[in-house]
Structures are given as C-alpha cells and as structure tokens.
PDB file of C-alpha atoms in Angstrom:
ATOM      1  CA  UNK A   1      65.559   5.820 -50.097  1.00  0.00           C
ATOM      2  CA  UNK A   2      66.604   2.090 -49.217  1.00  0.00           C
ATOM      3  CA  UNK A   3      64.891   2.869 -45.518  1.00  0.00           C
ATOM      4  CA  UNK A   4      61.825   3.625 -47.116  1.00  0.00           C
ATOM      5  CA  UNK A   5      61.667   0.604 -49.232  1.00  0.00           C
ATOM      6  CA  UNK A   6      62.388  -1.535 -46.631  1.00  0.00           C
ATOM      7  CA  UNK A   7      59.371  -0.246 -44.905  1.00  0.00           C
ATOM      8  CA  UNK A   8      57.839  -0.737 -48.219  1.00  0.00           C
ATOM      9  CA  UNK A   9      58.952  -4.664 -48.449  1.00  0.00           C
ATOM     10  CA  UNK A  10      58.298  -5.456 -44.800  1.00  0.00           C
ATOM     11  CA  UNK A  11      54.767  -3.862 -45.237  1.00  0.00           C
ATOM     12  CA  UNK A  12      54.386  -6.245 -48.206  1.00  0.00           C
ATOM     13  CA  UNK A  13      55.568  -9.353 -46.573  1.00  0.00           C
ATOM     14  CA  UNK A  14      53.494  -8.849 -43.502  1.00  0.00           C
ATOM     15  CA  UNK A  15      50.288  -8.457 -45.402  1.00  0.00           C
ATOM     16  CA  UNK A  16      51.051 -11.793 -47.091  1.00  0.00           C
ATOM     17  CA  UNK A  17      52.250 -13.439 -43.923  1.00  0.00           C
ATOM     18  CA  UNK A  18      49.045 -12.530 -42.736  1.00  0.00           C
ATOM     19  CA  UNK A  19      46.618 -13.847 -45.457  1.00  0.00           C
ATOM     20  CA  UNK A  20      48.626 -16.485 -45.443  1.00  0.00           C
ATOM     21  CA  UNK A  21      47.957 -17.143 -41.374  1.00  0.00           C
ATOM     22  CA  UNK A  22      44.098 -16.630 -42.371  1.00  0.00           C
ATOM     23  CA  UNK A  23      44.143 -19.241 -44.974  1.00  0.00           C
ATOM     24  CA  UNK A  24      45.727 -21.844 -42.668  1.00  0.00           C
ATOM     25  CA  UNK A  25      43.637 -21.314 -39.928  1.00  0.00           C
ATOM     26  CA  UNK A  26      41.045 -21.994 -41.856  1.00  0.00           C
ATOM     27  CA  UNK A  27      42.304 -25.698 -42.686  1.00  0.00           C
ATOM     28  CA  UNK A  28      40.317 -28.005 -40.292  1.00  0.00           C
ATOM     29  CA  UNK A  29      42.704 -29.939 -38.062  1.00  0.00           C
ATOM     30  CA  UNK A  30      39.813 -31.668 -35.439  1.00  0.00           C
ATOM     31  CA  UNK A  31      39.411 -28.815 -33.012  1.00  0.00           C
ATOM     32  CA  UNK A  32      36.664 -26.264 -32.989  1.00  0.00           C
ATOM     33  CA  UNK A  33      38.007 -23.068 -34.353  1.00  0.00           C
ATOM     34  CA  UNK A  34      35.422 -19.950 -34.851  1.00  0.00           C
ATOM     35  CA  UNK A  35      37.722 -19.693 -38.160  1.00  0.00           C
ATOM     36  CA  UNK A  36      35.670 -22.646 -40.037  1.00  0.00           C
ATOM     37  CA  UNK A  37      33.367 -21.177 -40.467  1.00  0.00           C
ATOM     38  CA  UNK A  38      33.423 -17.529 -40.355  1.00  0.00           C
ATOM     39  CA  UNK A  39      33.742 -16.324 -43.905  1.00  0.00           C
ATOM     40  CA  UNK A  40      31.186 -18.661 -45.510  1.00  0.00           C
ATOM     41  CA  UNK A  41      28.976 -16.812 -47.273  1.00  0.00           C
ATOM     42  CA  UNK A  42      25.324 -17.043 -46.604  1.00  0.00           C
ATOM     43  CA  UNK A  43      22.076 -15.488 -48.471  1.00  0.00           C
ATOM     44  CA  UNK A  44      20.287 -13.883 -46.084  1.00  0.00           C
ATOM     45  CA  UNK A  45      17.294 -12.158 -45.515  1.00  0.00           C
ATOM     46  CA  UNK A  46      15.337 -14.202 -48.154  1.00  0.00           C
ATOM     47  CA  UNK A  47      18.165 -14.162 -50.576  1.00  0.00           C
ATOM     48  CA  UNK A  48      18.218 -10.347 -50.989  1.00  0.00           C
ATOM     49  CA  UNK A  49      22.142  -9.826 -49.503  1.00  0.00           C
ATOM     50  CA  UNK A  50      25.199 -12.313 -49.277  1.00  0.00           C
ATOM     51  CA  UNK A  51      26.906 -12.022 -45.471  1.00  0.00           C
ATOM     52  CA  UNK A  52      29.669 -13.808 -44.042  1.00  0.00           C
ATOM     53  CA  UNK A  53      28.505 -15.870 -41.068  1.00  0.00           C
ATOM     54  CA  UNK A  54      30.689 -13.776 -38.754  1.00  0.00           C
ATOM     55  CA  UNK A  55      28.798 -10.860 -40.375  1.00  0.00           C
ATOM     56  CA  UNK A  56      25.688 -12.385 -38.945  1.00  0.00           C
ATOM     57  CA  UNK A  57      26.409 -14.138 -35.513  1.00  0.00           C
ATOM     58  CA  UNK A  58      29.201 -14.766 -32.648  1.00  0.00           C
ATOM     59  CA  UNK A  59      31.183 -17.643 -33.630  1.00  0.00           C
ATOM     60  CA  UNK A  60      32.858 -19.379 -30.346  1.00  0.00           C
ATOM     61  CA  UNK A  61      33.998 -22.669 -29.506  1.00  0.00           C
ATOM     62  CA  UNK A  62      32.127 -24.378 -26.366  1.00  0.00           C
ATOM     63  CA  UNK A  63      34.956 -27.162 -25.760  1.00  0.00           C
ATOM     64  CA  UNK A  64      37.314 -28.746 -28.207  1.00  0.00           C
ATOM     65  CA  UNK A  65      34.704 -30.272 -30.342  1.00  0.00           C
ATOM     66  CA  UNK A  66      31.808 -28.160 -30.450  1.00  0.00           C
ATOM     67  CA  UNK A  67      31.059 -24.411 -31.905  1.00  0.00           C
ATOM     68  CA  UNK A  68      28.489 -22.277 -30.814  1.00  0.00           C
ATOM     69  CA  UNK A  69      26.747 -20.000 -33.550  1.00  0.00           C
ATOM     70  CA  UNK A  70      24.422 -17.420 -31.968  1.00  0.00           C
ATOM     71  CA  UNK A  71      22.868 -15.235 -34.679  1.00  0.00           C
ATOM     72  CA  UNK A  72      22.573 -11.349 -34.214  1.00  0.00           C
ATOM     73  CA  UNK A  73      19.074 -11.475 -36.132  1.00  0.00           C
ATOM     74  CA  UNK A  74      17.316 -14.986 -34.616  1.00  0.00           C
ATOM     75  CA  UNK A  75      15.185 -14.986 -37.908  1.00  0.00           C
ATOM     76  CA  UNK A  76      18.152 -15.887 -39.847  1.00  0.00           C
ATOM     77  CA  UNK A  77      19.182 -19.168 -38.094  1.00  0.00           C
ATOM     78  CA  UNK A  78      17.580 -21.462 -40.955  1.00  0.00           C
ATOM     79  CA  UNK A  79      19.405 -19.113 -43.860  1.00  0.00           C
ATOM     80  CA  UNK A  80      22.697 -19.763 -41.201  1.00  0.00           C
ATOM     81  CA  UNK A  81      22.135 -23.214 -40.959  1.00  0.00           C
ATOM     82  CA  UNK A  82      21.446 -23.806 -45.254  1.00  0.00           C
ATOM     83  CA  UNK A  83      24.630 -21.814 -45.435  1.00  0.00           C
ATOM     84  CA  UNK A  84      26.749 -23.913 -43.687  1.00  0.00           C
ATOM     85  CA  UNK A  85      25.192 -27.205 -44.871  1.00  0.00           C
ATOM     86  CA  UNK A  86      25.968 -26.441 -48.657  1.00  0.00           C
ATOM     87  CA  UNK A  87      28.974 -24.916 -47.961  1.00  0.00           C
ATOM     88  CA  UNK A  88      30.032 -28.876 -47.949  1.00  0.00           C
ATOM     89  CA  UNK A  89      32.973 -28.540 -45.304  1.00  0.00           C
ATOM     90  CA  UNK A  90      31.921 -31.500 -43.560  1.00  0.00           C
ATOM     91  CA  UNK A  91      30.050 -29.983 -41.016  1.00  0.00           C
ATOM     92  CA  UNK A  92      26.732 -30.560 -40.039  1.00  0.00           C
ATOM     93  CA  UNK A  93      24.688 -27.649 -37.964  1.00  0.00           C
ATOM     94  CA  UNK A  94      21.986 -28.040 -35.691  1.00  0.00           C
ATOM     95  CA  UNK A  95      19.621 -25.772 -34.939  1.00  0.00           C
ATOM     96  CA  UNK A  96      18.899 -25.667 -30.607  1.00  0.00           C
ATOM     97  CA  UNK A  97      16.689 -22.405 -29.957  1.00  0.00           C
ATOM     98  CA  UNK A  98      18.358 -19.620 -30.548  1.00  0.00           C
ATOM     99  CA  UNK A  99      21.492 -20.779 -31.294  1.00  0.00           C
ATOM    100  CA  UNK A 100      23.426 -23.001 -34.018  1.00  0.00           C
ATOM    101  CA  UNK A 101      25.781 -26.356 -32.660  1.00  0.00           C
ATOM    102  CA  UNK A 102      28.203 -27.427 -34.836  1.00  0.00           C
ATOM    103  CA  UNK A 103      30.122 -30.795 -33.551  1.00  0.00           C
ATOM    104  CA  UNK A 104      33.517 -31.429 -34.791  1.00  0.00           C
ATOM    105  CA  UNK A 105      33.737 -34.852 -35.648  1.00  0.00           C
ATOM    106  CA  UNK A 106      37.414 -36.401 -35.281  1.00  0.00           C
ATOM    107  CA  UNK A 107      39.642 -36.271 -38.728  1.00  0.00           C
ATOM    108  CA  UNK A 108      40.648 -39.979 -40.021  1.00  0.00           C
ATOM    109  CA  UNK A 109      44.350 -40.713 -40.491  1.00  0.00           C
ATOM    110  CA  UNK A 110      43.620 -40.632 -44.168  1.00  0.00           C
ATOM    111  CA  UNK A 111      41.903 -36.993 -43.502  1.00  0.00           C
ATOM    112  CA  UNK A 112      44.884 -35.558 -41.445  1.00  0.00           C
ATOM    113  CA  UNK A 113      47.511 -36.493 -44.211  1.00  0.00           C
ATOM    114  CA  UNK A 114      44.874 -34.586 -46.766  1.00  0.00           C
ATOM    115  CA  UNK A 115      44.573 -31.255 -45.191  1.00  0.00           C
ATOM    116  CA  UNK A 116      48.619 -31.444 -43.710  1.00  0.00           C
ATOM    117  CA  UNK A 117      48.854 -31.472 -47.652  1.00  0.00           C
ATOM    118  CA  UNK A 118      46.537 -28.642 -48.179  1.00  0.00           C
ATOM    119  CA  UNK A 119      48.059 -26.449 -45.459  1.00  0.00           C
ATOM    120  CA  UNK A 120      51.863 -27.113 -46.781  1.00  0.00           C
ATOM    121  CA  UNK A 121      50.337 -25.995 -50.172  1.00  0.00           C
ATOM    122  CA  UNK A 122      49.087 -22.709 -48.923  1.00  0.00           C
ATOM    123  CA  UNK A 123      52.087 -22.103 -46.833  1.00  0.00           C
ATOM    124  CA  UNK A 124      53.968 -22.671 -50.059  1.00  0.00           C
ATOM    125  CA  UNK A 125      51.803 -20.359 -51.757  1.00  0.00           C
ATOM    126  CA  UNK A 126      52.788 -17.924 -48.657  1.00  0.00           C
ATOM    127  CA  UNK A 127      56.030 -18.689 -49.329  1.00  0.00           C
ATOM    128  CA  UNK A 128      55.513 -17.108 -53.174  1.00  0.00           C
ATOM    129  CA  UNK A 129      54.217 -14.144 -52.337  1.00  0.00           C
ATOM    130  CA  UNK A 130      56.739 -13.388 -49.822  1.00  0.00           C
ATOM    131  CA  UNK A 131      59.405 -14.216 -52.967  1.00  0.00           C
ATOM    132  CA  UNK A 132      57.335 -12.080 -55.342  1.00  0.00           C
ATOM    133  CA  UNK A 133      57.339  -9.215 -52.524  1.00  0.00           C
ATOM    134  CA  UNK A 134      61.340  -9.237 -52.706  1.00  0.00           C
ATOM    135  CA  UNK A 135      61.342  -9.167 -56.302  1.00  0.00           C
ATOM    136  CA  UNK A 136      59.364  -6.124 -56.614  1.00  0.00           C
ATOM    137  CA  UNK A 137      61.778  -4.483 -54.068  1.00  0.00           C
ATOM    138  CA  UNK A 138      65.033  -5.742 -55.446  1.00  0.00           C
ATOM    139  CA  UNK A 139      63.622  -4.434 -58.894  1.00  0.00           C
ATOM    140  CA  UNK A 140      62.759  -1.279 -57.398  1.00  0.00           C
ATOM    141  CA  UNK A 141      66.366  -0.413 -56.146  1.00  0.00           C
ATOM    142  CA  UNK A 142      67.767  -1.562 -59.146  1.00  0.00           C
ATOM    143  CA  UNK A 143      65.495   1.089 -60.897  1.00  0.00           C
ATOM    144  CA  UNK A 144      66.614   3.618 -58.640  1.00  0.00           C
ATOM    145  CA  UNK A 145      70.281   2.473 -59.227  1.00  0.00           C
ATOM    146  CA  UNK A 146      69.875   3.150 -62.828  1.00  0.00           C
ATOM    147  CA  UNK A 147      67.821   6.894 -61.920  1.00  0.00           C
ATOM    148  CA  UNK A 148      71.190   7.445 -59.745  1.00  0.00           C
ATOM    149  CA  UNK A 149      69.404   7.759 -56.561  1.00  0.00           C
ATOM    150  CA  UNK A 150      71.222   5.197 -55.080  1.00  0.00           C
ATOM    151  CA  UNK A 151      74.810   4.175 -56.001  1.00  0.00           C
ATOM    152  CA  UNK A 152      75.910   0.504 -56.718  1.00  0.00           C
ATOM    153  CA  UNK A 153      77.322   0.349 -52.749  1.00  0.00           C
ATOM    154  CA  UNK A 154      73.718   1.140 -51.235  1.00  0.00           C
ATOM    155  CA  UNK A 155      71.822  -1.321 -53.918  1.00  0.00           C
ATOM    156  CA  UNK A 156      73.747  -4.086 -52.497  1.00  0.00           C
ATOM    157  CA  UNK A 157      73.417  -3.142 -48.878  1.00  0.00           C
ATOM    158  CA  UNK A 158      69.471  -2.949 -49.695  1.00  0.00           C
ATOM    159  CA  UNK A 159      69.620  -6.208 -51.153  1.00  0.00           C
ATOM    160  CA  UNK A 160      71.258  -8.042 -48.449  1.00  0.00           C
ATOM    161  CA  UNK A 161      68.950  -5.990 -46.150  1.00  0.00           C
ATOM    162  CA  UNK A 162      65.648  -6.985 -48.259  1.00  0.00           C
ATOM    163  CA  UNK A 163      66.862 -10.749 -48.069  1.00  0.00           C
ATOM    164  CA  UNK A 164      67.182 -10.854 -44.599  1.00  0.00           C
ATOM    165  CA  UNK A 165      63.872  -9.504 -44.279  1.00  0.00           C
ATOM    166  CA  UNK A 166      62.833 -12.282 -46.736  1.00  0.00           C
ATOM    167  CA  UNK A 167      64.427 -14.463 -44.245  1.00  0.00           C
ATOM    168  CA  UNK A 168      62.553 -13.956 -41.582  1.00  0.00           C
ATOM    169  CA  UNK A 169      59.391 -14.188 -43.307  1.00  0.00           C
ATOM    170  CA  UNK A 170      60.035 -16.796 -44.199  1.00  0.00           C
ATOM    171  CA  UNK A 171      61.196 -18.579 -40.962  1.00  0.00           C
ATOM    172  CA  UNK A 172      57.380 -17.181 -39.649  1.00  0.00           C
ATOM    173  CA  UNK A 173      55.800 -19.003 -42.291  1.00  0.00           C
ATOM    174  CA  UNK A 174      58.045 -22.261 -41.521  1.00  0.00           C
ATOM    175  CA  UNK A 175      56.766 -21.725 -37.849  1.00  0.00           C
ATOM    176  CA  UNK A 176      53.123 -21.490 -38.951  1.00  0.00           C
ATOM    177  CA  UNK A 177      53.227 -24.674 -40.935  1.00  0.00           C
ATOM    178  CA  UNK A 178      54.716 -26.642 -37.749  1.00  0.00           C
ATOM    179  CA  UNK A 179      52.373 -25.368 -35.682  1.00  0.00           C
ATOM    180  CA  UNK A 180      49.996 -26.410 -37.989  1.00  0.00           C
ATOM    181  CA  UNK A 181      51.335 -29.437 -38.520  1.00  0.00           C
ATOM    182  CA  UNK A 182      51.506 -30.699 -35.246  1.00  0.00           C
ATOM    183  CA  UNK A 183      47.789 -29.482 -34.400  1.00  0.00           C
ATOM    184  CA  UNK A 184      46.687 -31.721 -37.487  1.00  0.00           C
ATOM    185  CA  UNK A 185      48.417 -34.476 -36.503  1.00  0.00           C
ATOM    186  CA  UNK A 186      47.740 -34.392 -32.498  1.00  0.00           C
ATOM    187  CA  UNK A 187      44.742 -36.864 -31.998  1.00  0.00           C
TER     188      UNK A 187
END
C-alpha cells in the first residue's frame, strides 16, 4: 500500500518538476533557445487551424544569438513570421528564403532582474504543486489509516518517506532556479 503511493507521489512530483522545467526554459535569459519560441501558437493555412511553431518547422539555434526557423510547409513562412511578431516576446523574425532568423538581442540589466523575477515566480509556483502533490498523498494514507489498511506505525513511516521525496523535489527545483539564475545573469 505505502509502496504504491509512493510511486503514486513521485509520479506526481515528477510531472510537476517537469512542467515546471518547461515553463522556465521558456523565460528568455539572452541566449537562443529553440524553447522561445516553440509553443506559440500560429494560424495557419489561411487561418483555418491553430499550430504550435514547433508543429510547423525545426526550431535550432545557429550560435548564441541567432535561431533558425525552417518551416516544414515553405508556404507558411509569412503565417510563421505574423505569429511570432504578435506574439510580442520581443522578438523580431526575418524572413531569408526559405527559412525564418530570429536575432537575440542582449537583455538590459533592468531586463535580467525582470525575468530572474519571473522565473523565481514559476519555480515558486513549482514549488506549490510539488506541496499540493504531498498533501494529496499524506491525505491519502491517512484515509487508508482510518479504512485500517495501514496501521498508525506504517502512516508515519509513509509520511516521513513522502517528505523526503518532497525533499528532493524540491532540492531539483532549487537547482533549476540557480541554473537559471546564473544563465540570466551571465552577460
């Protein structure tokens, strides 16, 4: 019983661990990351279907500044290009043949502070779901305490187990945000 909810709660934690991780990387920090802008949405195909961009083209950085955009259908670089522009990331695409540039420009001091704020927020928000995870375990083996499928000896071995799972979530998300940290603030 308590082995299967820890597989239960670690499954839980990882899966918001791991949105978390997406929603960071997609917090500019100066570098060219594919992750900027692959999930804007785009009309395409004369407004008829919404696509993400990574739906639609290979996203790949060139060098440290610039990202390459090359479109699986070459008819839908303009709808691309519209996309990104009023997506209002600060980005600016330009259309070269067959394939989209974006240039990164550099992030101002002022800049840096804002999205080091933004990415501590969404870490945070990591950091809630992780808590909300263990809650929903610890209330399950209480439940199952009160059921008698557990007695009160095995509810607080699962709870000391479930918190050091929390733990260690929690540490990864720590890790994330100085890894973030220090790629936002390395100039």
């Amino acid at each position: 019983m308590i082995a299967q909810l820890l597989v239960k709660t670690r499954q839980r934690m990882q899966k918001a661990y791991e949105v978390t991780q997406t929603d960071i990387a997609s917090v500019r920090s100066g570098r060219a990351s594919p992750s900027l802008v692959e999930n804007i949405i785009i009309s395409a195909y004369e407004n008829t279907t919404k696509m993400k961009v990574m739906e639609m083209a290979t996203v790949t950085t060139q060098d440290a500044r610039t990202l390459i955009i090359a479109a699986y259908d070459p008819s839908q670089i303009p709808a691309l290009d519209k996309g990104i522009k009023e997506a209002n990331i600060g980005l600016t695409p330009l259309i070269d043949g067959d394939i989209i540039r974006i240039s990164i420009p550099p992030l101002s001091e002022e800049r840096r502070l804002e999205y080091l704020k933004l990415a501590k927020t969404k870490i945070e928000s990591g950091k809630i779901m992780i808590r909300q995870a263990r809650g929903e375990s610890i209330k399950e083996m209480r439940h199952a305490l009160e059921e008698r499928l557990i007695n009160e000896d095995e509810k607080t071995l699962g709870e000391k187990q479930i918190q050091e799972v929390t733990d260690q979530f929690s540490q990864k998300l720590d890790e994330l945000s100085k890894q973030k940290e220090a790629e936002l603030m390395q100039i």
